[in-house]
C-alpha positions as CSV (number, residue, x, y, z in Angstrom):
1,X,11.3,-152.7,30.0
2,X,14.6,-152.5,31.9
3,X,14.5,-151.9,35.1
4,X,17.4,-150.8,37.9
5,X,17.4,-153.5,40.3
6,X,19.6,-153.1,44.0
7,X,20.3,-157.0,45.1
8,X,21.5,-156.8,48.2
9,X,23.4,-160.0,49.5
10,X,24.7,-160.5,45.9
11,X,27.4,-162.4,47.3
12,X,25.4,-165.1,48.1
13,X,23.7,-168.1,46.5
14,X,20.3,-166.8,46.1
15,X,21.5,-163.5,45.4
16,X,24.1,-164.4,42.8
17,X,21.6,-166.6,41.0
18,X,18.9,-163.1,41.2
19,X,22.2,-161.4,39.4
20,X,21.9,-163.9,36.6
21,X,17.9,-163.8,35.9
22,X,18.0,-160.2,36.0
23,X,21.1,-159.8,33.5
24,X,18.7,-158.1,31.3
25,X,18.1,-155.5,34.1
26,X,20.2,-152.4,34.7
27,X,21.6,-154.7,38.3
28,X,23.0,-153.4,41.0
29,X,24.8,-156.2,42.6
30,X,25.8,-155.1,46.0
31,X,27.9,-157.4,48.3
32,X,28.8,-156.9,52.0
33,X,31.5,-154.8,51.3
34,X,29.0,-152.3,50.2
35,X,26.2,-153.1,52.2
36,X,26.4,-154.4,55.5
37,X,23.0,-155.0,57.0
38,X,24.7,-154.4,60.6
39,X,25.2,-150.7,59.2
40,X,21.9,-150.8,57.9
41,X,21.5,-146.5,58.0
42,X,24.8,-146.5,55.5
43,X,23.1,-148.8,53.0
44,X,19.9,-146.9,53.4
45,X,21.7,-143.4,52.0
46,X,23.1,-146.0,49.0
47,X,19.6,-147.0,48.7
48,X,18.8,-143.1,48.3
49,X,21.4,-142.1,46.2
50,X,21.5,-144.7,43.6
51,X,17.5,-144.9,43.5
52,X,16.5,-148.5,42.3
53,X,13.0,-149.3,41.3
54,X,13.5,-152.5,42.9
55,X,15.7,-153.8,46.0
56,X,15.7,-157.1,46.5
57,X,17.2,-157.9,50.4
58,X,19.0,-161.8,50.0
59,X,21.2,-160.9,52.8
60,X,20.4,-161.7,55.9
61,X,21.8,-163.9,59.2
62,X,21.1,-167.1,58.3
63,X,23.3,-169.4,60.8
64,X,20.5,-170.9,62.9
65,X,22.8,-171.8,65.5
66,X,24.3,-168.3,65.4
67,X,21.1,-167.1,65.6
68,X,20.5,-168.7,68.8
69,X,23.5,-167.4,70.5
70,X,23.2,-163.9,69.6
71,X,19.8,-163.2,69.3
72,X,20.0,-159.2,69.5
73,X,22.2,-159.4,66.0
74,X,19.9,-162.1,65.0
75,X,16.2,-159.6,65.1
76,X,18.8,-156.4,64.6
77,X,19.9,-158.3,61.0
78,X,16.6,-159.9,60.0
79,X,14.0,-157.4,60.9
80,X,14.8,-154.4,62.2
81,X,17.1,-153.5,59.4
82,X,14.9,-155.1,56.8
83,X,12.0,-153.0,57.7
84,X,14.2,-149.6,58.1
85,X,15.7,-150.5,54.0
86,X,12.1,-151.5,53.4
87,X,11.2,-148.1,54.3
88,X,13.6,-146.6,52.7
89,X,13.2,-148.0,49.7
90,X,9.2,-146.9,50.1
91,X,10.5,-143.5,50.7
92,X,11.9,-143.3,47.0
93,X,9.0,-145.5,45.8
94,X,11.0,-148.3,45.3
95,X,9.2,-151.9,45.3
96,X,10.7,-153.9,48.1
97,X,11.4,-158.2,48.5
98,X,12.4,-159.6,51.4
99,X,13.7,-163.4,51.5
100,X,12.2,-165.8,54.2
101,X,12.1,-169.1,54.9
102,X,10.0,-172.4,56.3
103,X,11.5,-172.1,59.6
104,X,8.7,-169.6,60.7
105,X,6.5,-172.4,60.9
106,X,7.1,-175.8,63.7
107,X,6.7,-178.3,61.3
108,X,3.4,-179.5,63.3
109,X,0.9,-179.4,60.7
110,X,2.4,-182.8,59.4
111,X,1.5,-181.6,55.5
112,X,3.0,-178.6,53.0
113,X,2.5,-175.3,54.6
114,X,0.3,-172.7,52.3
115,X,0.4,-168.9,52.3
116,X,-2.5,-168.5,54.9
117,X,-0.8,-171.0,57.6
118,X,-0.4,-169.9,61.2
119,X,2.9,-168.9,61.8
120,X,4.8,-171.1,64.9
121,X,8.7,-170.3,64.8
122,X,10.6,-172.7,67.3
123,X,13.8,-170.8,67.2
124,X,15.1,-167.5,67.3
125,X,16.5,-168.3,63.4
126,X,12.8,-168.3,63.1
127,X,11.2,-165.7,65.3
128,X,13.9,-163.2,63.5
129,X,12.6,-164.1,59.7
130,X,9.1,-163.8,61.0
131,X,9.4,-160.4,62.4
132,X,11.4,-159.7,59.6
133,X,8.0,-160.3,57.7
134,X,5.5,-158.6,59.5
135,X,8.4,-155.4,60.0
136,X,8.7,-155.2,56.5
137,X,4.8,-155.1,55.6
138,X,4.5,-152.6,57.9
139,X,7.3,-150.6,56.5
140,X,6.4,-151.2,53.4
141,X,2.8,-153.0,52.7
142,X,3.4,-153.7,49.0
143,X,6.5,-155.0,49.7
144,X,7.0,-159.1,47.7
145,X,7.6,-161.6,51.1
146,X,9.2,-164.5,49.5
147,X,9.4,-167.9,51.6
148,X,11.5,-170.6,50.3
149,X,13.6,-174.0,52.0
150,X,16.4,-175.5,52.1
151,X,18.2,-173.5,49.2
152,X,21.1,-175.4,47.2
153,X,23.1,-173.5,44.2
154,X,26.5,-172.8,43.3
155,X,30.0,-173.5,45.0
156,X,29.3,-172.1,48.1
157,X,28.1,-173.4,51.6
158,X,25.1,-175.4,51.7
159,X,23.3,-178.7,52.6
160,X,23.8,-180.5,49.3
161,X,27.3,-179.4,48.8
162,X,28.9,-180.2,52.3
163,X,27.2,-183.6,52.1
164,X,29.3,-183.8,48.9
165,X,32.4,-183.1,50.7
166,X,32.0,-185.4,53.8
167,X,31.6,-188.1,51.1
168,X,34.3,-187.0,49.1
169,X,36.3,-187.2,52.2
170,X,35.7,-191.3,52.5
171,X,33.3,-190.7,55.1
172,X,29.9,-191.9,55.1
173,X,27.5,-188.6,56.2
174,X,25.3,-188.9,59.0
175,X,22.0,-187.2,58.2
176,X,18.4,-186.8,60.1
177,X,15.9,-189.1,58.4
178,X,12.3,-187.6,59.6
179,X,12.8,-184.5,59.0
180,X,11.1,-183.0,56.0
181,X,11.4,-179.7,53.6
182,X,10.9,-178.6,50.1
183,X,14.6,-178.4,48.5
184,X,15.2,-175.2,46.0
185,X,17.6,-174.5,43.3
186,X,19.0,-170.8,43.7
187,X,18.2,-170.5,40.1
188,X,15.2,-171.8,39.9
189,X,14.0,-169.7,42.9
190,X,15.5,-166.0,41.1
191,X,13.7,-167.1,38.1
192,X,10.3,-167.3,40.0
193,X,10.8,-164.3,41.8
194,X,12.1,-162.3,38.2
195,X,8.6,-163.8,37.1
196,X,6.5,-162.2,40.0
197,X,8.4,-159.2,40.1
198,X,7.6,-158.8,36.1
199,X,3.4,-159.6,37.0
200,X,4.2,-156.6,39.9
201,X,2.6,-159.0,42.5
202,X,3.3,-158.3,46.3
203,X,2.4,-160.3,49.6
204,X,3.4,-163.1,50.6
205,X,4.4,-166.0,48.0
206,X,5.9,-169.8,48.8
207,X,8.5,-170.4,46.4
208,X,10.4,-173.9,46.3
209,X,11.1,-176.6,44.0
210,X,8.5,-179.1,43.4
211,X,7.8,-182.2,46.0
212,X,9.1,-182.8,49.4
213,X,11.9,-185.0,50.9
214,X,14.0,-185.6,54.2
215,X,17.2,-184.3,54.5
216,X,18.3,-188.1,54.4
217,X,16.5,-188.4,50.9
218,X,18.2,-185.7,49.6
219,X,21.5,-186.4,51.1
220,X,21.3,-189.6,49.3
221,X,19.8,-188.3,46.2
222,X,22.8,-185.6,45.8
223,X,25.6,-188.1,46.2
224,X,23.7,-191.0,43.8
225,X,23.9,-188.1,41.1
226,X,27.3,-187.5,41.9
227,X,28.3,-190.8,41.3
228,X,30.1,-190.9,44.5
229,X,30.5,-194.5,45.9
230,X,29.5,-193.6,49.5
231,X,26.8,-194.5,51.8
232,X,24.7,-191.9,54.0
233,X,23.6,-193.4,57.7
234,X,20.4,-192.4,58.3
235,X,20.0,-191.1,62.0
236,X,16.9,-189.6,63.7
237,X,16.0,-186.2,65.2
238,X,15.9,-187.4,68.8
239,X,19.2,-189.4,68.0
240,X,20.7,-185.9,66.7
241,X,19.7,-183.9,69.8
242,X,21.0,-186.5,72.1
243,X,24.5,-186.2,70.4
244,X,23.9,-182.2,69.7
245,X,22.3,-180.9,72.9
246,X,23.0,-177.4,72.2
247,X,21.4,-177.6,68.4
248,X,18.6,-175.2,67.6
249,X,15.5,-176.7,67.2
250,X,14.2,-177.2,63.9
251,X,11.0,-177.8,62.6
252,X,10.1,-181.1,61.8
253,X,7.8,-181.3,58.3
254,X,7.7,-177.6,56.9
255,X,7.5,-178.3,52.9
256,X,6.1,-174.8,51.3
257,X,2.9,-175.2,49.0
258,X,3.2,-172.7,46.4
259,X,-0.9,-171.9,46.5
260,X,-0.7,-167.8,45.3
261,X,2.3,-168.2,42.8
262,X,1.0,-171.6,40.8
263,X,-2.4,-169.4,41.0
264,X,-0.5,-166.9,38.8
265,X,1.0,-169.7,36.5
266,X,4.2,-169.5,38.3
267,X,5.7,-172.9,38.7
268,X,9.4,-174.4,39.5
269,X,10.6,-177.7,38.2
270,X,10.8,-181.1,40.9
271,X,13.6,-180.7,43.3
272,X,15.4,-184.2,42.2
273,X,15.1,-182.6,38.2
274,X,16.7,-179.4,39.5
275,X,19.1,-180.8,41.7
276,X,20.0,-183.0,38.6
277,X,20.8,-179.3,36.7
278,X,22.9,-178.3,39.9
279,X,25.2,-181.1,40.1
280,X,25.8,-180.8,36.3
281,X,26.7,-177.0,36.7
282,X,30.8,-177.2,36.5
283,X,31.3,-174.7,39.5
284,X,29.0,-177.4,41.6
């Protein structure tokens, strides 16, 4: 059945890849341009006139070190005006997903993170996405809280692809060694949540690519697949606050389990197979 779909943040790398598994949907893509979350109450009469069944909220303030600095526009972006276009969306029974991520957990537990974790954000990146979460169950309780890491995909900014460019560039990147996520494919990640959107499941779902590395592994892994002749120098945390003082902190092992959605038979591919897909993609 087709449905009319509002993905907000459709700009971006998760939300452009959501544009591309829902192509069989009647999509609204919405950028920036026509939905800035910092005029959250404008987007919210879009939301009202154009009625989806489902919005999907990819946009969001995602500069951790940004985040830091300005944390009013940080918890303003991330969960206050989530929960108000959560509610919104309620209002015109609309089914509402909000985009999260691993850094709402410290990276303590030493081992993947499942659904039912304790929650421990170390930085206000963090704290924002977490009261993003609990804002937009409240708003909304049905509402689909996905958590993902490290998200690669497409030509635009991210880990995978600016270690590309440093080593592009004849340099040899510098990258933290010991600490640890779950990598994701942007496509692999809009496929998932296309699949739990179509069983109508709602809660909170982990949602990354199979297996776990350090930023280090997957530094190396991305430019060994790209066939660049480059060396990455593998540096440690401590070594990187020492040089970075002001740098957020970051948690230090926060791979996702994906308990609820492999319980459901939803499954993504390993993160060196899907990584392997991205670098083949020819805007990559």
């Amino acid at each position: 059945m087709t449905v009319r779909v509002a993905v907000v943040g459709a700009g971006g790398q998760v939300g452009a890849a959501l544009v591309r598994a829902l192509a069989g949907h009647a999509v609204l893509a919405w950028t920036r341009a026509d939905f800035d979350l910092e005029d959250f109450r404008r987007g919210c009469d879009l939301i009202r006139a154009s009625r989806p069944q489902i919005v999907i909220l990819c946009a969001a303030l995602v500069d951790v070190q940004r985040a830091e600095r300005e944390s009013d526009l940080a918890f303003r972006v991330n969960a206050i005006a989530p929960a108000i276009i959560a509610r919104a969306s309620r209002e015109i029974s609309a089914r509402f997903v909000y985009i999260s991520t691993d850094y709402v957990f410290d990276g303590d537990g030493g081992a993947p993170y499942d659904e039912w974790a304790t929650t421990r954000p170390l930085s206000v990146y963090g704290r924002s996405k977490r009261a993003g979460e609990v804002e937009t169950l409240s708003a909304h309780p049905e509402s689909l809280v996905v958590r993902t890491s490290s998200v690669f995909g497409g030509p635009g900014r991210n880990f995978v692809n600016a270690i590309r460019q440093v080593a592009l560039s004849g340099r040899n990147p510098r990258v933290v060694a010991d600490e640890v996520s779950s990598p994701t494919y942007a496509d692999d990640l809009a496929n998932a949540i296309s699949a739990l959107l179509a069983a109508t499941l709602g809660g909170v779902f982990h949602l990354t690519n199979e297996g776990e590395c350090s930023r280090y592994e997957l530094a190396r892994a991305a430019i060994e697949l790209s066939g660049i002749a480059a060396n990455v120098d593998p540096i440690t945390t401590a070594q990187f606050r020492r040089e970075n003082p002001d740098s957020a902190p970051r948690p230090r092992h926060s791979a996702l389990a994906n308990l609820r959605a492999r319980a459901v038979g939803v499954t993504l591919p390993p993160w060196r197979d899907a990584l392997t897909r991205h670098l083949c993609t020819p805007a990559s």
